Amino acid sequence: MPFPENFIWGAATASYQIEGAHDQDGKGPSIWDSFCRIPGKTYQGHTGDVACDHYHRYKEDVALMKSIGLRAYRLSISWSRILPEGNGSINEKGISFYDRLIDELLEANIEPWITLYHWDLPLALHYQGGWLSPNSPVWFEKYTRVVVKRLSDRVRHWFTINEPQVFIGLGYAKGEHAPGWKLSFAECLQAGHNALLAHGRSVLAIREEAASDPLIGASPVGICARPKTEKLIDIDAAKTATFAVSQPKDHSPRELQGALWNSAWWMDPLFLGKYPESGLKAFHGFVPAFPESDMEVVNQPLDFFGANIYHGLTVESNPHNGYTILNPPEGSPVNSMGWDITPDILYWGGKFFHERYKLPIVITENGMPAVEIPDENGQIDDTPRAEFIKSYLRGVERGLKEGLPFMGYFYWSFLDNFEWAYGYSQRFGLTHIDYKTLSRMPKKSSSEYARIIRMNSLESPSPTEETSEMPSLLD
Ligand code: GAL
């Protein structure tokens, strides 16, 4: 059986995308609360004010997770729910929500994996410069200490910052995400450097404060490439493309965001203790000056590499400059957000990241958006999502067969939720949310994922095994 007994089958969400209760029980506003109120920033002016109302319905949600058989749940903490000003007094009611949620999860035998920052910076800190402020690493360290002191008696797995490529690239360069800034390249790189320092200080703080031995990872995103053929030269080309850093063609917000969308600029400092040479060359003239000691802070030992991977580029070798990015063949499948469906990318991404950073790999996000309407019985037959999950997991299966240390897989997302600038127009969930009534309905993919977890295998059972299985969640 390719999946080890202790393989971590999980699903993920993030605070602003599901919690709602945006101003309840003492929570302070975050940059997303304010950004969504700017006309034109999100699809039809959608906000996370109510979202999935997980804040009030978490018990029902945990029960659903249990019925799928999830072994772990990746959630994020809303910084301003705990520290309404970002850096001041603690909101006990905010902490108490996560206390109750974690207890509920443990009761259901589901391990909480906590992301400390999934983009919802306290608004009060934004007004003090946000990630551009040299104080931001200290703010993040202090916040980390509060959370870890209170929750580490029951939480062992931690992530620091989710996808700096996105919250700096889309938030500070392109202006499409909160806080909607369009900063200069030098400022973006400074803010990015601060975020990396914040990661390092946070890891140190987790190790100091944790009640028991913590396991810590990062969860970046970025370019992932797969080879057109399995010839060695194409594989090398795909690896080169995965870690390439390119110069922006001009300094338009779009180009700057494009240049920040890469893997090595963000991950090499974390895992190797230095910015990549190719990046220093491509970004020359804009990289902030910093003391050597910064990289010692950034480069903390980590326990696993969390990879958020949704799709990949296809490349082939090119004798002149290493690789050529190929356009997908006419008619290739794409999802509702226009992303190519490239199932083997979990294999190639996991392999390349492991080869470069030498850590076990956890797929911390992978999922498929769709625009879905329930049928007349209120059910969602999302067979394409179920197929998506299976086909992508084949890459993990292949990696495991070849001895690559894949530790787990977290489907994004457990619930349909607020998809940032796309609002509620895109649904990624295993569970359908009716945003009018807030009722939950497991989709077909939910039963399929439950079956994979139960069998620890992607293979469909024989008809006899099928009848002895537990009933489908949709029955
Ligand atoms: C990730 C992000 C998630 C989710 C997902 C789907 O980049 O971490 O919050 O939105 O993409 O777009």
CSV table of C-alpha atoms in Angstrom, one decimal, residues 24-460:
chain,number,residue,atom,x,y,z
A,24,GLN,CA,-17.9,40.2,17.6
A,25,ASP,CA,-16.6,39.5,21.1
A,26,GLY,CA,-13.9,42.2,20.9
A,27,LYS,CA,-12.3,41.3,17.6
A,28,GLY,CA,-10.4,44.2,16.0
A,29,PRO,CA,-10.6,44.9,12.3
A,30,SER,CA,-8.1,43.4,9.9
A,31,ILE,CA,-6.9,44.8,6.6
A,32,TRP,CA,-9.3,42.5,4.8
A,33,ASP,CA,-12.3,43.9,6.8
A,34,SER,CA,-11.4,47.4,5.5
A,35,PHE,CA,-10.3,46.4,2.0
A,36,CYS,CA,-13.6,44.6,1.2
A,37,ARG,CA,-15.4,47.9,1.9
A,38,ILE,CA,-13.5,49.7,-0.8
A,39,PRO,CA,-15.9,49.7,-3.9
A,40,GLY,CA,-14.7,47.5,-6.7
A,41,LYS,CA,-12.1,45.6,-4.7
A,42,THR,CA,-14.0,42.3,-4.4
A,43,TYR,CA,-16.5,40.5,-6.6
A,44,GLN,CA,-19.8,42.3,-6.1
A,45,GLY,CA,-18.5,43.9,-3.0
A,46,HIS,CA,-18.5,40.6,-1.1
A,47,THR,CA,-16.9,40.7,2.4
A,48,GLY,CA,-16.0,38.1,5.0
A,49,ASP,CA,-18.3,39.7,7.6
A,50,VAL,CA,-20.3,36.5,7.9
A,51,ALA,CA,-18.4,34.2,5.6
A,52,CYS,CA,-19.3,30.6,6.6
A,53,ASP,CA,-20.1,31.7,10.2
A,54,HIS,CA,-17.7,29.1,11.3
A,55,TYR,CA,-17.2,31.2,14.5
A,56,HIS,CA,-20.6,30.1,15.6
A,57,ARG,CA,-20.9,26.8,13.7
A,58,TYR,CA,-17.6,25.3,14.4
A,59,LYS,CA,-19.1,22.3,16.3
A,60,GLU,CA,-21.1,21.3,13.2
A,61,ASP,CA,-18.0,21.8,11.1
A,62,VAL,CA,-15.8,19.6,13.2
A,63,ALA,CA,-18.5,16.9,13.2
A,64,LEU,CA,-18.4,17.0,9.4
A,65,MET,CA,-14.6,16.7,9.4
A,66,LYS,CA,-15.0,13.7,11.6
A,67,SER,CA,-17.4,12.1,9.3
A,68,ILE,CA,-14.9,12.5,6.4
A,69,GLY,CA,-12.3,10.9,8.6
A,70,LEU,CA,-9.8,13.8,8.5
A,71,ARG,CA,-6.8,13.2,10.6
A,72,ALA,CA,-5.7,16.8,10.6
A,73,TYR,CA,-7.2,20.2,10.0
A,74,ARG,CA,-5.1,23.2,9.0
A,75,LEU,CA,-6.7,26.4,10.3
A,76,SER,CA,-5.4,29.9,10.7
A,77,ILE,CA,-5.7,32.3,13.6
A,78,SER,CA,-7.1,35.7,13.2
A,79,TRP,CA,-4.4,37.9,14.7
A,80,SER,CA,-6.9,40.8,15.4
A,81,ARG,CA,-9.3,38.5,17.2
A,82,ILE,CA,-6.6,37.8,19.8
A,83,LEU,CA,-4.8,41.1,19.8
A,84,PRO,CA,-7.4,43.6,18.5
A,85,GLU,CA,-4.8,46.3,18.2
A,86,GLY,CA,-2.2,43.8,16.9
A,87,ASN,CA,0.3,44.6,19.6
A,88,GLY,CA,-1.5,45.4,22.8
A,89,SER,CA,-3.9,43.8,25.2
A,90,ILE,CA,-5.2,40.2,24.8
A,91,ASN,CA,-8.8,39.7,23.9
A,92,GLU,CA,-9.7,36.7,26.1
A,93,LYS,CA,-12.9,36.0,24.2
A,94,GLY,CA,-10.9,35.7,21.0
A,95,ILE,CA,-8.5,33.2,22.5
A,96,SER,CA,-11.4,31.3,24.0
A,97,PHE,CA,-12.8,30.7,20.5
A,98,TYR,CA,-9.6,28.9,19.5
A,99,ASP,CA,-9.5,27.1,22.8
A,100,ARG,CA,-13.0,25.6,22.2
A,101,LEU,CA,-12.3,24.8,18.6
A,102,ILE,CA,-9.1,23.0,19.4
A,103,ASP,CA,-10.8,21.0,22.2
A,104,GLU,CA,-13.6,20.1,19.8
A,105,LEU,CA,-11.0,18.9,17.2
A,106,LEU,CA,-9.0,16.8,19.6
A,107,GLU,CA,-12.2,15.3,20.9
A,108,ALA,CA,-12.9,14.2,17.3
A,109,ASN,CA,-9.4,12.9,17.0
A,110,ILE,CA,-8.4,15.5,14.5
A,111,GLU,CA,-5.0,17.2,14.9
A,112,PRO,CA,-5.0,21.0,14.6
A,113,TRP,CA,-2.2,22.4,12.4
A,114,ILE,CA,-2.1,26.1,13.0
A,115,THR,CA,-1.0,28.8,10.5
A,116,LEU,CA,-0.2,32.0,12.4
A,117,TYR,CA,-0.7,34.4,9.5
A,118,HIS,CA,-3.0,33.8,6.6
A,119,TRP,CA,-3.1,37.5,5.4
A,120,ASP,CA,-5.5,39.2,7.8
A,121,LEU,CA,-3.1,41.7,9.4
A,122,PRO,CA,-4.6,43.8,12.2
A,123,LEU,CA,-5.7,47.1,10.7
A,124,ALA,CA,-4.0,49.0,13.6
A,125,LEU,CA,-0.7,47.6,12.5
A,126,HIS,CA,-1.3,48.5,8.9
A,127,TYR,CA,-1.7,52.1,10.0
A,128,GLN,CA,1.7,51.8,11.5
A,129,GLY,CA,3.2,50.7,8.2
A,130,GLY,CA,2.2,47.0,8.1
A,131,TRP,CA,5.0,44.7,6.7
A,132,LEU,CA,6.9,47.8,5.6
A,133,SER,CA,7.6,48.8,9.2
A,134,PRO,CA,10.9,47.6,10.6
A,135,ASN,CA,8.8,46.7,13.7
A,136,SER,CA,6.7,44.1,11.9
A,137,PRO,CA,9.0,41.2,12.8
A,138,VAL,CA,8.7,42.2,16.5
A,139,TRP,CA,4.9,42.5,16.4
A,140,PHE,CA,4.7,39.0,14.8
A,141,GLU,CA,7.0,37.5,17.4
A,142,LYS,CA,5.0,39.0,20.2
A,143,TYR,CA,1.7,37.7,18.7
A,144,THR,CA,3.3,34.3,18.2
A,145,ARG,CA,4.3,34.1,21.9
A,146,VAL,CA,0.7,34.9,23.0
A,147,VAL,CA,-0.8,32.2,20.8
A,148,VAL,CA,1.9,29.5,21.5
A,149,LYS,CA,1.7,30.1,25.3
A,150,ARG,CA,-2.0,29.5,25.2
A,151,LEU,CA,-2.4,26.8,22.7
A,152,SER,CA,0.7,24.7,22.6
A,153,ASP,CA,-0.4,22.4,25.4
A,154,ARG,CA,-2.7,20.9,22.7
A,155,VAL,CA,-1.1,22.0,19.4
A,156,ARG,CA,2.1,20.6,18.0
A,157,HIS,CA,2.1,21.6,14.4
A,158,TRP,CA,2.7,25.2,13.4
A,159,PHE,CA,3.1,27.3,10.3
A,160,THR,CA,4.3,30.9,10.4
A,161,ILE,CA,3.4,32.9,7.3
A,162,ASN,CA,1.2,31.6,4.5
A,163,GLU,CA,2.4,32.5,1.0
A,164,PRO,CA,4.5,35.7,1.3
A,165,GLN,CA,4.5,35.7,-2.5
A,166,VAL,CA,0.8,36.5,-2.4
A,167,PHE,CA,0.4,38.9,0.5
A,168,ILE,CA,3.3,40.9,-0.7
A,169,GLY,CA,2.9,40.4,-4.4
A,170,LEU,CA,-0.9,40.9,-4.6
A,171,GLY,CA,-1.2,43.0,-1.5
A,172,TYR,CA,1.7,45.4,-1.8
A,173,ALA,CA,2.8,45.3,-5.4
A,174,LYS,CA,-0.3,44.8,-7.6
A,175,GLY,CA,-3.0,46.1,-5.2
A,176,GLU,CA,-5.5,43.3,-5.9
A,177,HIS,CA,-5.5,42.0,-2.3
A,178,ALA,CA,-5.6,43.9,1.0
A,179,PRO,CA,-4.3,46.4,1.8
A,180,GLY,CA,-4.4,47.3,-1.9
A,181,TRP,CA,-1.0,49.1,-2.0
A,182,LYS,CA,1.0,49.5,-5.2
A,183,LEU,CA,4.4,50.1,-3.7
A,184,SER,CA,7.8,50.5,-5.5
A,185,PHE,CA,9.9,47.4,-6.1
A,186,ALA,CA,12.4,48.4,-3.4
A,187,GLU,CA,9.6,48.8,-0.9
A,188,CYS,CA,8.0,45.4,-1.8
A,189,LEU,CA,11.4,43.7,-1.3
A,190,GLN,CA,11.8,45.5,2.0
A,191,ALA,CA,8.3,44.4,3.2
A,192,GLY,CA,9.1,40.9,1.9
A,193,HIS,CA,12.4,40.9,3.9
A,194,ASN,CA,10.6,42.0,7.0
A,195,ALA,CA,8.1,39.1,6.5
A,196,LEU,CA,10.9,36.6,6.3
A,197,LEU,CA,12.5,38.1,9.4
A,198,ALA,CA,9.1,37.8,11.1
A,199,HIS,CA,9.0,34.1,10.1
A,200,GLY,CA,12.4,33.6,11.7
A,201,ARG,CA,11.6,35.4,15.0
A,202,SER,CA,8.3,33.5,15.1
A,203,VAL,CA,10.0,30.1,14.8
A,204,LEU,CA,12.4,31.0,17.6
A,205,ALA,CA,9.5,32.1,19.7
A,206,ILE,CA,7.5,28.9,19.0
A,207,ARG,CA,10.5,26.8,20.1
A,208,GLU,CA,10.9,28.9,23.3
A,209,GLU,CA,7.3,29.0,24.3
A,210,ALA,CA,6.0,25.6,23.2
A,211,ALA,CA,4.8,23.3,26.0
A,212,SER,CA,5.9,20.2,24.1
A,213,ASP,CA,8.3,19.6,21.2
A,214,PRO,CA,6.8,21.6,18.3
A,215,LEU,CA,7.0,20.7,14.6
A,216,ILE,CA,7.3,23.8,12.4
A,217,GLY,CA,7.0,24.4,8.7
A,218,ALA,CA,6.4,27.1,6.2
A,219,SER,CA,3.7,27.2,3.5
A,220,PRO,CA,4.9,29.1,0.5
A,221,VAL,CA,3.5,29.0,-3.1
A,222,GLY,CA,5.1,30.0,-6.4
A,223,ILE,CA,6.2,28.7,-9.7
A,224,CYS,CA,6.2,24.9,-10.1
A,225,ALA,CA,7.2,23.4,-13.3
A,226,ARG,CA,6.9,19.9,-14.8
A,227,PRO,CA,8.9,18.5,-17.7
A,228,LYS,CA,7.4,17.9,-21.1
A,229,THR,CA,9.0,14.5,-21.3
A,230,GLU,CA,10.9,12.4,-18.7
A,231,LYS,CA,14.2,12.9,-20.5
A,232,LEU,CA,16.8,14.1,-18.1
A,233,ILE,CA,17.4,17.3,-20.0
A,234,ASP,CA,13.6,18.2,-19.7
A,235,ILE,CA,13.6,17.3,-16.0
A,236,ASP,CA,16.6,19.5,-15.4
A,237,ALA,CA,14.8,22.3,-17.4
A,238,ALA,CA,11.7,21.9,-15.2
A,239,LYS,CA,13.8,22.1,-12.0
A,240,THR,CA,15.6,25.2,-13.3
A,241,ALA,CA,12.3,26.8,-14.1
A,242,THR,CA,10.8,26.0,-10.7
A,243,PHE,CA,13.6,27.9,-9.0
A,244,ALA,CA,14.1,30.7,-11.5
A,245,VAL,CA,13.8,34.4,-10.5
A,246,SER,CA,13.2,36.8,-13.3
A,247,GLN,CA,13.6,40.5,-13.7
A,248,PRO,CA,10.4,42.5,-14.1
A,249,LYS,CA,10.2,43.9,-17.6
A,250,ASP,CA,9.1,47.3,-16.3
A,251,HIS,CA,8.0,48.6,-12.9
A,252,SER,CA,4.2,48.4,-13.5
A,253,PRO,CA,2.3,46.8,-10.5
A,254,ARG,CA,1.6,43.8,-12.7
A,255,GLU,CA,5.2,43.2,-13.7
A,256,LEU,CA,6.4,43.6,-10.1
A,257,GLN,CA,3.9,41.1,-8.9
A,258,GLY,CA,4.9,38.7,-11.6
A,259,ALA,CA,8.6,39.0,-10.6
A,260,LEU,CA,7.7,38.3,-6.9
A,261,TRP,CA,5.7,35.2,-8.0
A,262,ASN,CA,8.6,32.8,-7.7
A,263,SER,CA,9.8,30.1,-5.4
A,264,ALA,CA,13.5,30.6,-4.7
A,265,TRP,CA,13.5,34.3,-3.6
A,266,TRP,CA,11.3,33.4,-0.7
A,267,MET,CA,12.3,29.8,0.1
A,268,ASP,CA,16.0,29.9,-0.2
A,269,PRO,CA,16.4,32.4,2.7
A,270,LEU,CA,14.2,30.2,4.9
A,271,PHE,CA,15.8,26.9,4.1
A,272,LEU,CA,19.2,27.8,2.8
A,273,GLY,CA,20.0,31.0,4.6
A,274,LYS,CA,20.5,33.2,1.6
A,275,TYR,CA,18.7,34.9,-1.3
A,276,PRO,CA,19.4,33.0,-4.6
A,277,GLU,CA,22.2,34.4,-6.8
A,278,SER,CA,19.8,34.6,-9.7
A,279,GLY,CA,17.4,36.7,-7.7
A,280,LEU,CA,20.1,39.1,-6.4
A,281,LYS,CA,21.1,39.6,-10.1
A,282,ALA,CA,17.5,40.0,-11.4
A,283,PHE,CA,16.5,42.4,-8.5
A,284,HIS,CA,19.8,44.2,-8.4
A,285,GLY,CA,19.5,47.8,-7.3
A,286,PHE,CA,16.2,47.2,-5.4
A,287,VAL,CA,17.3,44.6,-2.8
A,288,PRO,CA,17.3,46.2,0.7
A,289,ALA,CA,20.6,46.4,2.5
A,290,PHE,CA,20.6,44.2,5.6
A,291,PRO,CA,23.1,43.0,8.2
A,292,GLU,CA,24.4,39.4,7.8
A,293,SER,CA,22.8,38.5,11.1
A,294,ASP,CA,19.3,38.9,9.5
A,295,MET,CA,19.8,35.7,7.5
A,296,GLU,CA,20.7,33.8,10.7
A,297,VAL,CA,17.4,34.8,12.1
A,298,VAL,CA,15.5,34.0,8.9
A,299,ASN,CA,17.2,30.6,8.5
A,300,GLN,CA,15.8,28.6,11.4
A,301,PRO,CA,15.8,24.8,11.3
A,302,LEU,CA,12.4,23.6,10.2
A,303,ASP,CA,10.7,20.2,10.4
A,304,PHE,CA,8.9,20.0,7.1
A,305,PHE,CA,8.3,21.8,3.9
A,306,GLY,CA,4.7,22.8,3.3
A,307,ALA,CA,3.9,23.1,-0.4
A,308,ASN,CA,0.8,24.9,-1.6
A,309,ILE,CA,0.5,23.7,-5.2
A,310,TYR,CA,-2.5,24.1,-7.5
A,311,HIS,CA,-1.1,23.9,-11.0
A,312,GLY,CA,2.2,23.9,-12.9
A,313,LEU,CA,3.9,25.1,-16.0
A,314,THR,CA,5.1,22.7,-18.6
A,315,VAL,CA,8.6,23.2,-19.8
A,316,GLU,CA,11.1,21.7,-22.1
A,317,SER,CA,14.9,22.0,-22.4
A,318,ASN,CA,16.3,24.8,-24.5
A,319,PRO,CA,20.0,24.7,-25.2
A,320,HIS,CA,20.2,28.6,-25.2
A,321,ASN,CA,18.8,29.6,-21.9
A,322,GLY,CA,17.9,26.4,-20.1
A,323,TYR,CA,14.2,26.1,-20.6
A,324,THR,CA,11.2,27.1,-22.6
A,325,ILE,CA,7.7,27.4,-21.1
A,326,LEU,CA,5.2,25.7,-23.4
A,327,ASN,CA,1.7,26.9,-24.0
A,328,PRO,CA,-0.8,24.2,-23.0
A,329,PRO,CA,-2.2,22.3,-26.0
A,330,GLU,CA,-5.4,23.7,-27.5
A,331,GLY,CA,-8.4,22.5,-25.5
A,332,SER,CA,-6.4,21.4,-22.4
A,333,PRO,CA,-8.5,21.3,-19.3
A,334,VAL,CA,-8.6,24.4,-17.1
A,335,ASN,CA,-10.7,25.1,-13.9
A,336,SER,CA,-13.1,27.9,-13.4
A,337,MET,CA,-10.3,30.3,-12.4
A,338,GLY,CA,-8.5,29.5,-15.6
A,339,TRP,CA,-5.8,27.4,-13.9
A,340,ASP,CA,-4.5,24.5,-15.9
A,341,ILE,CA,-5.2,21.0,-14.6
A,342,THR,CA,-1.8,19.5,-14.3
A,343,PRO,CA,-2.1,16.4,-12.0
A,344,ASP,CA,1.5,15.3,-12.0
A,345,ILE,CA,2.6,18.7,-10.5
A,346,LEU,CA,2.4,17.4,-6.9
A,347,TYR,CA,5.0,14.8,-7.9
A,348,TRP,CA,7.4,17.1,-9.6
A,349,GLY,CA,6.9,20.0,-7.1
A,350,GLY,CA,7.4,17.7,-4.1
A,351,LYS,CA,10.4,16.1,-5.7
A,352,PHE,CA,12.1,19.3,-6.7
A,353,PHE,CA,11.4,21.0,-3.3
A,354,HIS,CA,12.7,17.9,-1.4
A,355,GLU,CA,15.8,17.7,-3.6
A,356,ARG,CA,16.7,21.4,-2.9
A,357,TYR,CA,15.6,21.8,0.7
A,358,LYS,CA,16.0,18.2,2.0
A,359,LEU,CA,12.9,18.2,4.2
A,360,PRO,CA,9.9,16.0,4.3
A,361,ILE,CA,7.1,17.4,2.1
A,362,VAL,CA,3.5,18.1,3.2
A,363,ILE,CA,1.1,19.2,0.5
A,364,THR,CA,-0.5,22.0,2.6
A,365,GLU,CA,-2.9,23.2,-0.1
A,366,ASN,CA,-4.2,21.7,-3.3
A,367,GLY,CA,-7.7,22.1,-4.6
A,368,MET,CA,-10.1,22.9,-7.4
A,369,PRO,CA,-12.5,25.9,-7.7
A,370,ALA,CA,-15.8,25.6,-9.5
A,371,VAL,CA,-18.9,27.5,-10.0
A,372,GLU,CA,-21.5,25.1,-8.6
A,373,ILE,CA,-25.3,25.1,-8.2
A,374,PRO,CA,-27.0,22.3,-6.2
A,375,ASP,CA,-29.4,20.0,-8.1
A,376,GLU,CA,-33.1,19.9,-7.3
A,377,ASN,CA,-32.4,17.8,-4.2
A,378,GLY,CA,-29.9,20.3,-2.9
A,379,GLN,CA,-27.0,18.0,-3.7
A,380,ILE,CA,-23.7,18.8,-5.5
A,381,ASP,CA,-22.4,16.1,-7.8
A,382,ASP,CA,-18.8,17.4,-8.1
A,383,THR,CA,-17.4,14.4,-9.7
A,384,PRO,CA,-14.7,16.5,-11.5
A,385,ARG,CA,-13.4,17.6,-8.1
A,386,ALA,CA,-13.3,14.0,-6.8
A,387,GLU,CA,-11.4,13.1,-10.0
A,388,PHE,CA,-9.1,16.1,-9.5
A,389,ILE,CA,-8.2,14.9,-6.0
A,390,LYS,CA,-7.5,11.4,-7.1
A,391,SER,CA,-5.5,12.4,-10.1
A,392,TYR,CA,-3.4,14.9,-8.2
A,393,LEU,CA,-2.9,12.3,-5.4
A,394,ARG,CA,-1.5,9.9,-8.0
A,395,GLY,CA,1.6,12.2,-8.0
A,396,VAL,CA,2.0,11.8,-4.3
A,397,GLU,CA,1.6,8.1,-4.7
A,398,ARG,CA,4.3,8.0,-7.3
A,399,GLY,CA,6.6,10.0,-5.1
A,400,LEU,CA,6.0,7.6,-2.2
A,401,LYS,CA,6.7,4.6,-4.4
A,402,GLU,CA,10.0,6.2,-5.4
A,403,GLY,CA,10.9,6.9,-1.7
A,404,LEU,CA,10.1,10.6,-1.6
A,405,PRO,CA,9.1,11.6,2.0
A,406,PHE,CA,5.6,12.9,1.4
A,407,MET,CA,4.1,13.2,4.9
A,408,GLY,CA,0.6,14.4,4.2
A,409,TYR,CA,-2.0,16.1,2.0
A,410,PHE,CA,-4.4,18.9,2.9
A,411,TYR,CA,-7.2,19.5,0.5
A,412,TRP,CA,-8.1,23.2,0.0
A,413,SER,CA,-10.7,23.7,1.2
A,414,PHE,CA,-12.9,21.9,3.7
A,415,LEU,CA,-15.7,24.4,3.1
A,416,ASP,CA,-16.7,26.6,0.2
A,417,ASN,CA,-15.5,30.0,1.4
A,418,PHE,CA,-14.6,33.6,0.7
A,419,GLU,CA,-12.1,33.4,-2.1
A,420,TRP,CA,-10.4,36.8,-1.6
A,421,ALA,CA,-11.0,39.2,-4.5
A,422,TYR,CA,-13.3,36.6,-6.1
A,423,GLY,CA,-15.6,36.8,-3.1
A,424,TYR,CA,-18.0,33.9,-3.0
A,425,SER,CA,-18.1,33.3,-6.7
A,426,GLN,CA,-15.6,30.5,-6.6
A,427,ARG,CA,-16.2,27.3,-4.6
A,428,PHE,CA,-13.3,25.1,-3.6
A,429,GLY,CA,-15.0,23.1,-0.8
A,430,LEU,CA,-15.6,19.5,0.0
A,431,THR,CA,-18.6,20.9,1.7
A,432,HIS,CA,-21.2,23.2,0.0
A,433,ILE,CA,-22.3,26.3,1.8
A,434,ASP,CA,-25.6,27.9,1.1
A,435,TYR,CA,-24.7,31.5,1.8
A,436,LYS,CA,-28.3,32.5,2.4
A,437,THR,CA,-29.1,29.9,5.1
A,438,LEU,CA,-25.5,29.0,6.0
A,439,SER,CA,-26.5,25.3,5.9
A,440,ARG,CA,-23.7,22.8,5.1
A,441,MET,CA,-24.0,20.0,2.6
A,442,PRO,CA,-21.2,17.5,1.9
A,443,LYS,CA,-20.5,17.2,-1.8
A,444,LYS,CA,-19.8,14.0,-3.6
A,445,SER,CA,-16.0,14.7,-3.4
A,446,SER,CA,-16.4,14.6,0.4
A,447,SER,CA,-17.5,11.0,0.3
A,448,GLU,CA,-14.8,10.2,-2.2
A,449,TYR,CA,-12.1,11.7,-0.1
A,450,ALA,CA,-13.6,9.9,3.0
A,451,ARG,CA,-13.3,6.7,1.1
A,452,ILE,CA,-9.6,7.3,0.1
A,453,ILE,CA,-8.8,8.1,3.7
A,454,ARG,CA,-10.6,5.0,5.0
A,455,MET,CA,-9.0,2.7,2.5
A,456,ASN,CA,-5.6,4.6,2.6
A,457,SER,CA,-5.6,4.1,-1.1
A,458,LEU,CA,-6.7,5.7,-4.4
A,459,GLU,CA,-7.9,2.4,-5.8
A,460,SER,CA,-11.7,1.9,-6.1
